[in-house]
Amino acid sequence: MLRKKQYHNLSGCIAGIYRHSRNNINRYIKSNGIRGTQNDLIIHLYDHPGLSQRQIARDLCVDPSLLARDLKALIEQGLVSREQNPSDRRVNVITLTEKGSDIAQDRIKAINGWWAELFDENPQIDPEGLYKELRCVYNRLLTADA
């Protein structure tokens, strides 16, 4: 049983899983000059099209100035477009281009393959239970930040 004085190990495990998955997945995909956070951004936009920069920064827990830098790089590569929301000109709506969508699909396929292999090799891990618990924590954190 995990004791309160060991809770910090949760963060280490989550960070390690993330880094391990990214390192292994990067072996299967072409980088195309796309960095880690930019990959996360492309995938998030694929799953959630038409978000504002503010929503994306909140969802990905990314500093808005760093997000702006990554968006600029992705726009220059023709992977993302940024347009003013016609109903509120202060808000920029971010969407993937067709090229960005193709890359997102490749990335998602690689990520899903990595996780499928992990679960196949480790049947004692319950993918649905793991997802449910992590999703619960993530949603709680999002509502706490709102």
CSV table of N, CA and C in Angstrom, one decimal:
chain,number,residue,atom,x,y,z
A,1,MET,N,0.8,-1.2,0.0
A,1,MET,CA,0.0,0.0,0.0
A,1,MET,C,0.9,1.2,0.0
A,2,LEU,N,0.5,2.2,-0.8
A,2,LEU,CA,1.3,3.5,-0.9
A,2,LEU,C,0.9,4.4,0.3
A,3,ARG,N,2.0,4.8,0.9
A,3,ARG,CA,1.8,5.7,2.1
A,3,ARG,C,1.9,7.2,1.6
A,4,LYS,N,1.4,8.1,2.4
A,4,LYS,CA,1.4,9.5,2.0
A,4,LYS,C,2.8,10.0,1.8
A,5,LYS,N,3.7,9.5,2.5
A,5,LYS,CA,5.1,10.0,2.4
A,5,LYS,C,5.8,9.5,1.1
A,6,GLN,N,5.0,8.6,0.4
A,6,GLN,CA,5.5,8.0,-0.9
A,6,GLN,C,4.8,8.6,-2.1
A,7,TYR,N,3.8,9.5,-1.9
A,7,TYR,CA,3.0,10.0,-3.0
A,7,TYR,C,3.8,10.6,-4.1
A,8,HIS,N,5.0,11.2,-3.7
A,8,HIS,CA,5.8,11.8,-4.7
A,8,HIS,C,6.2,10.8,-5.8
A,9,ASN,N,6.2,9.5,-5.4
A,9,ASN,CA,6.6,8.5,-6.4
A,9,ASN,C,5.5,8.4,-7.5
A,10,LEU,N,4.3,8.8,-7.3
A,10,LEU,CA,3.3,8.9,-8.3
A,10,LEU,C,3.7,9.8,-9.5
A,11,SER,N,4.2,11.0,-9.1
A,11,SER,CA,4.7,11.9,-10.1
A,11,SER,C,5.8,11.3,-10.9
A,12,GLY,N,6.8,10.7,-10.2
A,12,GLY,CA,7.9,10.1,-10.9
A,12,GLY,C,7.5,9.0,-11.9
A,13,CYS,N,6.5,8.2,-11.5
A,13,CYS,CA,6.0,7.1,-12.3
A,13,CYS,C,5.3,7.7,-13.6
A,14,ILE,N,4.4,8.7,-13.4
A,14,ILE,CA,3.7,9.3,-14.5
A,14,ILE,C,4.7,10.0,-15.5
A,15,ALA,N,5.7,10.7,-14.9
A,15,ALA,CA,6.7,11.3,-15.8
A,15,ALA,C,7.5,10.3,-16.5
A,16,GLY,N,7.9,9.2,-15.8
A,16,GLY,CA,8.6,8.2,-16.5
A,16,GLY,C,7.9,7.4,-17.6
A,17,ILE,N,6.6,7.2,-17.3
A,17,ILE,CA,5.8,6.5,-18.3
A,17,ILE,C,5.7,7.4,-19.6
A,18,TYR,N,5.4,8.7,-19.3
A,18,TYR,CA,5.3,9.7,-20.5
A,18,TYR,C,6.6,9.7,-21.3
A,19,ARG,N,7.8,9.8,-20.6
A,19,ARG,CA,9.0,9.9,-21.3
A,19,ARG,C,9.4,8.6,-22.0
A,20,HIS,N,9.1,7.5,-21.4
A,20,HIS,CA,9.4,6.2,-22.0
A,20,HIS,C,8.5,6.0,-23.2
A,21,SER,N,7.2,6.3,-23.1
A,21,SER,CA,6.4,6.2,-24.3
A,21,SER,C,6.8,7.1,-25.4
A,22,ARG,N,7.1,8.3,-25.1
A,22,ARG,CA,7.6,9.3,-26.2
A,22,ARG,C,8.9,8.8,-26.8
A,23,ASN,N,9.8,8.4,-26.1
A,23,ASN,CA,11.1,7.9,-26.6
A,23,ASN,C,10.9,6.7,-27.5
A,24,ASN,N,10.1,5.7,-27.1
A,24,ASN,CA,9.8,4.6,-27.9
A,24,ASN,C,9.0,4.9,-29.2
A,25,ILE,N,8.0,5.7,-29.0
A,25,ILE,CA,7.2,6.1,-30.2
A,25,ILE,C,8.0,6.9,-31.2
A,26,ASN,N,8.9,7.7,-30.7
A,26,ASN,CA,9.7,8.5,-31.7
A,26,ASN,C,10.5,7.6,-32.6
A,27,ARG,N,10.8,6.4,-32.2
A,27,ARG,CA,11.5,5.5,-33.1
A,27,ARG,C,10.7,5.1,-34.3
A,28,TYR,N,9.4,5.1,-34.1
A,28,TYR,CA,8.5,4.6,-35.2
A,28,TYR,C,8.0,5.7,-36.1
A,29,ILE,N,8.2,7.0,-35.7
A,29,ILE,CA,7.7,8.0,-36.6
A,29,ILE,C,8.8,9.0,-37.0
A,30,LYS,N,8.5,9.6,-38.1
A,30,LYS,CA,9.5,10.7,-38.6
A,30,LYS,C,9.2,11.9,-37.7
A,31,SER,N,10.2,12.6,-37.3
A,31,SER,CA,10.0,13.8,-36.4
A,31,SER,C,9.6,15.0,-37.2
A,32,ASN,N,10.0,15.1,-38.5
A,32,ASN,CA,9.6,16.2,-39.3
A,32,ASN,C,9.9,17.6,-38.6
A,33,GLY,N,10.8,17.6,-37.7
A,33,GLY,CA,11.1,18.8,-37.0
A,33,GLY,C,10.1,19.1,-35.9
A,34,ILE,N,9.2,18.2,-35.6
A,34,ILE,CA,8.2,18.4,-34.6
A,34,ILE,C,8.7,17.9,-33.2
A,35,ARG,N,8.7,18.8,-32.3
A,35,ARG,CA,9.1,18.5,-30.9
A,35,ARG,C,8.0,17.9,-30.1
A,36,GLY,N,8.4,17.4,-28.9
A,36,GLY,CA,7.5,16.7,-28.0
A,36,GLY,C,6.2,17.5,-27.7
A,37,THR,N,6.2,18.7,-27.2
A,37,THR,CA,5.0,19.4,-26.9
A,37,THR,C,4.2,19.7,-28.2
A,38,GLN,N,4.9,19.9,-29.3
A,38,GLN,CA,4.2,20.1,-30.6
A,38,GLN,C,3.5,18.9,-31.0
A,39,ASN,N,4.1,17.7,-30.7
A,39,ASN,CA,3.3,16.4,-31.0
A,39,ASN,C,2.1,16.4,-30.2
A,40,ASP,N,2.2,16.7,-28.9
A,40,ASP,CA,1.0,16.7,-28.0
A,40,ASP,C,0.0,17.6,-28.5
A,41,LEU,N,0.4,18.8,-29.0
A,41,LEU,CA,-0.5,19.8,-29.5
A,41,LEU,C,-1.3,19.3,-30.7
A,42,ILE,N,-0.5,18.7,-31.6
A,42,ILE,CA,-1.1,18.2,-32.9
A,42,ILE,C,-2.2,17.2,-32.6
A,43,ILE,N,-1.9,16.3,-31.7
A,43,ILE,CA,-2.8,15.2,-31.3
A,43,ILE,C,-4.0,15.8,-30.6
A,44,HIS,N,-3.8,16.7,-29.7
A,44,HIS,CA,-4.9,17.3,-29.0
A,44,HIS,C,-5.8,18.1,-30.0
A,45,LEU,N,-5.3,18.8,-30.9
A,45,LEU,CA,-6.1,19.5,-31.9
A,45,LEU,C,-6.9,18.5,-32.8
A,46,TYR,N,-6.3,17.3,-33.1
A,46,TYR,CA,-7.0,16.3,-33.9
A,46,TYR,C,-8.2,15.8,-33.1
A,47,ASP,N,-8.0,15.6,-31.8
A,47,ASP,CA,-9.1,15.1,-31.0
A,47,ASP,C,-10.1,16.2,-30.6
A,48,HIS,N,-9.6,17.5,-30.6
A,48,HIS,CA,-10.5,18.6,-30.2
A,48,HIS,C,-10.3,19.8,-31.1
A,49,PRO,N,-10.9,19.7,-32.3
A,49,PRO,CA,-10.7,20.8,-33.3
A,49,PRO,C,-11.4,22.1,-32.9
A,50,GLY,N,-10.8,23.2,-33.3
A,50,GLY,CA,-11.4,24.5,-33.2
A,50,GLY,C,-11.3,25.1,-31.8
A,51,LEU,N,-10.3,24.7,-31.0
A,51,LEU,CA,-10.2,25.3,-29.7
A,51,LEU,C,-9.5,26.6,-29.8
A,52,SER,N,-9.7,27.4,-28.7
A,52,SER,CA,-8.9,28.7,-28.6
A,52,SER,C,-7.6,28.4,-28.0
A,53,GLN,N,-6.6,29.3,-28.2
A,53,GLN,CA,-5.3,29.2,-27.6
A,53,GLN,C,-5.4,29.0,-26.1
A,54,ARG,N,-6.3,29.8,-25.5
A,54,ARG,CA,-6.5,29.7,-24.0
A,54,ARG,C,-7.0,28.3,-23.6
A,55,GLN,N,-7.9,27.7,-24.3
A,55,GLN,CA,-8.4,26.4,-24.0
A,55,GLN,C,-7.3,25.3,-24.1
A,56,ILE,N,-6.5,25.5,-25.2
A,56,ILE,CA,-5.4,24.5,-25.4
A,56,ILE,C,-4.4,24.6,-24.3
A,57,ALA,N,-4.0,25.8,-23.9
A,57,ALA,CA,-3.0,26.0,-22.9
A,57,ALA,C,-3.5,25.4,-21.6
A,58,ARG,N,-4.8,25.6,-21.3
A,58,ARG,CA,-5.4,25.0,-20.1
A,58,ARG,C,-5.4,23.5,-20.2
A,59,ASP,N,-5.9,22.9,-21.3
A,59,ASP,CA,-6.0,21.5,-21.4
A,59,ASP,C,-4.6,20.8,-21.3
A,60,LEU,N,-3.6,21.4,-21.9
A,60,LEU,CA,-2.3,20.7,-22.0
A,60,LEU,C,-1.4,21.2,-20.8
A,61,CYS,N,-1.9,22.1,-20.0
A,61,CYS,CA,-1.1,22.6,-18.9
A,61,CYS,C,0.2,23.2,-19.4
A,62,VAL,N,0.1,24.0,-20.5
A,62,VAL,CA,1.3,24.7,-21.1
A,62,VAL,C,1.2,26.2,-20.9
A,63,ASP,N,2.3,26.8,-20.6
A,63,ASP,CA,2.4,28.2,-20.5
A,63,ASP,C,1.9,28.8,-21.8
A,64,PRO,N,1.0,29.8,-21.8
A,64,PRO,CA,0.5,30.4,-23.0
A,64,PRO,C,1.6,31.0,-23.9
A,65,SER,N,2.7,31.5,-23.4
A,65,SER,CA,3.8,32.1,-24.2
A,65,SER,C,4.5,30.9,-24.9
A,66,LEU,N,4.7,29.8,-24.2
A,66,LEU,CA,5.3,28.6,-24.9
A,66,LEU,C,4.4,28.0,-25.9
A,67,LEU,N,3.1,28.0,-25.6
A,67,LEU,CA,2.2,27.5,-26.6
A,67,LEU,C,2.2,28.4,-27.9
A,68,ALA,N,2.3,29.7,-27.7
A,68,ALA,CA,2.3,30.6,-28.8
A,68,ALA,C,3.5,30.4,-29.7
A,69,ARG,N,4.7,30.1,-29.1
A,69,ARG,CA,5.9,29.8,-29.8
A,69,ARG,C,5.7,28.5,-30.6
A,70,ASP,N,5.1,27.5,-30.0
A,70,ASP,CA,4.9,26.2,-30.7
A,70,ASP,C,3.9,26.3,-31.8
A,71,LEU,N,2.9,27.1,-31.6
A,71,LEU,CA,1.9,27.3,-32.6
A,71,LEU,C,2.5,28.0,-33.8
A,72,LYS,N,3.3,29.0,-33.5
A,72,LYS,CA,4.0,29.7,-34.6
A,72,LYS,C,4.8,28.8,-35.5
A,73,ALA,N,5.6,27.9,-34.8
A,73,ALA,CA,6.4,26.9,-35.5
A,73,ALA,C,5.5,26.0,-36.4
A,74,LEU,N,4.4,25.5,-35.8
A,74,LEU,CA,3.5,24.6,-36.5
A,74,LEU,C,2.8,25.3,-37.7
A,75,ILE,N,2.5,26.6,-37.5
A,75,ILE,CA,1.9,27.4,-38.6
A,75,ILE,C,2.9,27.5,-39.7
A,76,GLU,N,4.2,27.8,-39.4
A,76,GLU,CA,5.2,28.0,-40.4
A,76,GLU,C,5.4,26.7,-41.2
A,77,GLN,N,5.2,25.6,-40.5
A,77,GLN,CA,5.3,24.3,-41.2
A,77,GLN,C,4.1,23.9,-42.0
A,78,GLY,N,3.1,24.7,-41.9
A,78,GLY,CA,1.8,24.4,-42.6
A,78,GLY,C,1.0,23.3,-42.0
A,79,LEU,N,1.2,23.1,-40.7
A,79,LEU,CA,0.4,22.0,-40.0
A,79,LEU,C,-0.8,22.5,-39.2
A,80,VAL,N,-0.8,23.8,-38.9
A,80,VAL,CA,-1.8,24.4,-38.1
A,80,VAL,C,-2.2,25.7,-38.7
A,81,SER,N,-3.5,26.1,-38.5
A,81,SER,CA,-3.9,27.4,-38.9
A,81,SER,C,-4.5,28.1,-37.7
A,82,ARG,N,-4.4,29.4,-37.6
A,82,ARG,CA,-4.9,30.2,-36.5
A,82,ARG,C,-5.7,31.4,-37.1
A,83,GLU,N,-7.0,31.4,-36.7
A,83,GLU,CA,-7.9,32.4,-37.3
A,83,GLU,C,-8.6,33.1,-36.1
A,84,GLN,N,-9.0,34.3,-36.3
A,84,GLN,CA,-9.8,35.0,-35.3
A,84,GLN,C,-11.2,34.4,-35.4
A,85,ASN,N,-11.8,34.3,-34.2
A,85,ASN,CA,-13.1,33.8,-34.0
A,85,ASN,C,-14.0,35.0,-34.5
A,86,PRO,N,-14.9,34.8,-35.5
A,86,PRO,CA,-15.7,35.9,-36.0
A,86,PRO,C,-16.7,36.5,-34.9
A,87,SER,N,-17.1,35.7,-33.9
A,87,SER,CA,-17.9,36.2,-32.9
A,87,SER,C,-17.2,36.9,-31.8
A,88,ASP,N,-15.9,36.7,-31.7
A,88,ASP,CA,-15.1,37.4,-30.7
A,88,ASP,C,-13.7,37.5,-31.2
A,89,ARG,N,-13.4,38.7,-31.8
A,89,ARG,CA,-12.1,38.9,-32.5
A,89,ARG,C,-10.9,38.8,-31.6
A,90,ARG,N,-11.1,38.8,-30.3
A,90,ARG,CA,-10.0,38.7,-29.3
A,90,ARG,C,-9.5,37.3,-29.2
A,91,VAL,N,-10.3,36.3,-29.7
A,91,VAL,CA,-10.0,34.9,-29.5
A,91,VAL,C,-9.5,34.3,-30.9
A,92,ASN,N,-8.4,33.6,-30.8
A,92,ASN,CA,-7.9,32.9,-31.9
A,92,ASN,C,-8.3,31.4,-31.9
A,93,VAL,N,-8.9,30.9,-33.0
A,93,VAL,CA,-9.3,29.5,-33.1
A,93,VAL,C,-8.2,28.8,-33.8
A,94,ILE,N,-7.8,27.6,-33.3
A,94,ILE,CA,-6.7,26.9,-33.8
A,94,ILE,C,-7.2,25.6,-34.4
A,95,THR,N,-6.8,25.3,-35.6
A,95,THR,CA,-7.2,24.0,-36.3
A,95,THR,C,-6.0,23.4,-37.0
A,96,LEU,N,-6.1,22.1,-37.2
A,96,LEU,CA,-5.1,21.5,-38.0
A,96,LEU,C,-5.4,21.6,-39.5
A,97,THR,N,-4.3,21.7,-40.3
A,97,THR,CA,-4.5,21.7,-41.7
A,97,THR,C,-4.6,20.2,-42.1
A,98,GLU,N,-4.8,20.0,-43.4
A,98,GLU,CA,-4.9,18.6,-43.9
A,98,GLU,C,-3.6,17.9,-43.6
A,99,LYS,N,-2.4,18.5,-43.8
A,99,LYS,CA,-1.1,18.0,-43.6
A,99,LYS,C,-1.0,17.7,-42.1
A,100,GLY,N,-1.4,18.6,-41.2
A,100,GLY,CA,-1.3,18.4,-39.8
A,100,GLY,C,-2.2,17.2,-39.3
A,101,SER,N,-3.3,17.1,-39.9
A,101,SER,CA,-4.2,16.0,-39.6
A,101,SER,C,-3.6,14.7,-40.0
A,102,ASP,N,-3.0,14.6,-41.1
A,102,ASP,CA,-2.3,13.4,-41.6
A,102,ASP,C,-1.2,13.0,-40.6
A,103,ILE,N,-0.4,14.0,-40.1
A,103,ILE,CA,0.6,13.7,-39.2
A,103,ILE,C,0.0,13.2,-37.8
A,104,ALA,N,-1.0,13.9,-37.4
A,104,ALA,CA,-1.7,13.5,-36.1
A,104,ALA,C,-2.1,12.1,-36.2
A,105,GLN,N,-2.7,11.7,-37.3
A,105,GLN,CA,-3.2,10.3,-37.5
A,105,GLN,C,-2.0,9.3,-37.4
A,106,ASP,N,-0.9,9.6,-38.0
A,106,ASP,CA,0.3,8.8,-37.9
A,106,ASP,C,0.8,8.7,-36.5
A,107,ARG,N,0.8,9.8,-35.8
A,107,ARG,CA,1.3,9.8,-34.4
A,107,ARG,C,0.3,9.0,-33.5
A,108,ILE,N,-1.0,9.2,-33.7
A,108,ILE,CA,-2.0,8.4,-32.9
A,108,ILE,C,-1.8,6.9,-33.1
A,109,LYS,N,-1.6,6.6,-34.4
A,109,LYS,CA,-1.5,5.1,-34.7
A,109,LYS,C,-0.2,4.6,-34.0
A,110,ALA,N,0.8,5.3,-34.0
A,110,ALA,CA,2.1,4.9,-33.3
A,110,ALA,C,1.9,4.8,-31.8
A,111,ILE,N,1.2,5.7,-31.2
A,111,ILE,CA,1.0,5.7,-29.8
A,111,ILE,C,0.1,4.6,-29.4
A,112,ASN,N,-1.0,4.4,-30.2
A,112,ASN,CA,-1.9,3.3,-29.9
A,112,ASN,C,-1.2,1.9,-30.0
A,113,GLY,N,-0.4,1.8,-31.0
A,113,GLY,CA,0.4,0.6,-31.2
A,113,GLY,C,1.3,0.3,-30.0
A,114,TRP,N,2.0,1.4,-29.5
A,114,TRP,CA,2.9,1.2,-28.4
A,114,TRP,C,2.1,0.7,-27.1
A,115,TRP,N,1.0,1.4,-26.8
A,115,TRP,CA,0.2,1.0,-25.7
A,115,TRP,C,-0.4,-0.4,-25.9
A,116,ALA,N,-0.8,-0.8,-27.1
A,116,ALA,CA,-1.4,-2.1,-27.3
A,116,ALA,C,-0.3,-3.2,-27.1
A,117,GLU,N,0.9,-2.9,-27.5
A,117,GLU,CA,2.0,-3.8,-27.3
A,117,GLU,C,2.3,-4.0,-25.8
A,118,LEU,N,2.3,-2.9,-25.1
A,118,LEU,CA,2.6,-2.9,-23.6
A,118,LEU,C,1.5,-3.7,-22.9
A,119,PHE,N,0.2,-3.5,-23.3
A,119,PHE,CA,-0.9,-4.2,-22.6
A,119,PHE,C,-0.9,-5.7,-23.0
A,120,ASP,N,-0.5,-6.0,-24.3
A,120,ASP,CA,-0.4,-7.4,-24.7
A,120,ASP,C,0.6,-8.2,-23.9
A,121,GLU,N,1.8,-7.5,-23.7
A,121,GLU,CA,2.9,-8.1,-23.0
A,121,GLU,C,2.7,-8.1,-21.5
A,122,ASN,N,1.7,-7.4,-21.0
A,122,ASN,CA,1.5,-7.3,-19.6
A,122,ASN,C,0.0,-7.4,-19.3
A,123,PRO,N,-0.5,-8.6,-19.4
A,123,PRO,CA,-2.0,-8.8,-19.3
A,123,PRO,C,-2.5,-8.5,-17.9
A,124,GLN,N,-1.6,-8.4,-16.9
A,124,GLN,CA,-2.0,-8.0,-15.5
A,124,GLN,C,-2.4,-6.6,-15.4
A,125,ILE,N,-2.1,-5.7,-16.4
A,125,ILE,CA,-2.5,-4.3,-16.4
A,125,ILE,C,-3.8,-4.2,-17.1
A,126,ASP,N,-4.8,-3.6,-16.4
A,126,ASP,CA,-6.1,-3.4,-16.9
A,126,ASP,C,-6.2,-2.0,-17.7
A,127,PRO,N,-6.2,-2.0,-19.0
A,127,PRO,CA,-6.1,-0.7,-19.7
A,127,PRO,C,-7.3,0.2,-19.4
A,128,GLU,N,-8.5,-0.4,-19.3
A,128,GLU,CA,-9.7,0.4,-19.1
A,128,GLU,C,-9.7,1.0,-17.6
A,129,GLY,N,-9.2,0.2,-16.7
A,129,GLY,CA,-9.1,0.7,-15.3
A,129,GLY,C,-8.1,1.7,-15.2
A,130,LEU,N,-6.9,1.5,-15.8
A,130,LEU,CA,-5.9,2.5,-15.8
A,130,LEU,C,-6.3,3.9,-16.4
A,131,TYR,N,-7.0,3.8,-17.6
A,131,TYR,CA,-7.5,5.0,-18.2
A,131,TYR,C,-8.5,5.7,-17.4
A,132,LYS,N,-9.4,4.9,-16.8
A,132,LYS,CA,-10.5,5.5,-16.0
A,132,LYS,C,-9.9,6.2,-14.8
A,133,GLU,N,-8.9,5.7,-14.1
A,133,GLU,CA,-8.3,6.3,-13.0
A,133,GLU,C,-7.6,7.6,-13.4
A,134,LEU,N,-6.8,7.5,-14.4
A,134,LEU,CA,-6.0,8.6,-14.9
A,134,LEU,C,-6.9,9.7,-15.4
A,135,ARG,N,-7.9,9.4,-16.1
A,135,ARG,CA,-8.9,10.3,-16.6
A,135,ARG,C,-9.6,11.1,-15.5
A,136,CYS,N,-9.9,10.3,-14.4
A,136,CYS,CA,-10.5,10.9,-13.2
A,136,CYS,C,-9.6,12.0,-12.6
A,137,VAL,N,-8.4,11.6,-12.4
A,137,VAL,CA,-7.4,12.6,-11.9
A,137,VAL,C,-7.3,13.8,-12.7
A,138,TYR,N,-7.1,13.6,-14.0
A,138,TYR,CA,-6.9,14.7,-15.0
A,138,TYR,C,-8.2,15.6,-15.0
A,139,ASN,N,-9.4,15.0,-15.0
A,139,ASN,CA,-10.6,15.9,-15.0
A,139,ASN,C,-10.7,16.6,-13.7
A,140,ARG,N,-10.3,16.0,-12.6
A,140,ARG,CA,-10.3,16.7,-11.3
A,140,ARG,C,-9.4,17.9,-11.3
A,141,LEU,N,-8.2,17.7,-11.9
A,141,LEU,CA,-7.2,18.8,-12.0
A,141,LEU,C,-7.8,20.0,-12.9
A,142,LEU,N,-8.4,19.6,-14.0
A,142,LEU,CA,-9.0,20.6,-14.9
A,142,LEU,C,-10.0,21.4,-14.1
A,143,THR,N,-10.9,20.8,-13.4
A,143,THR,CA,-12.0,21.5,-12.7
A,143,THR,C,-11.4,22.3,-11.6
A,144,ALA,N,-10.3,21.9,-11.0
A,144,ALA,CA,-9.7,22.6,-9.9
A,144,ALA,C,-9.1,23.9,-10.4
A,145,ASP,N,-8.6,23.9,-11.6
A,145,ASP,CA,-7.9,25.0,-12.2
A,145,ASP,C,-8.9,26.0,-12.8
A,146,ALA,N,-10.1,25.6,-13.0
A,146,ALA,CA,-11.1,26.5,-13.6
A,146,ALA,C,-11.6,27.6,-12.8
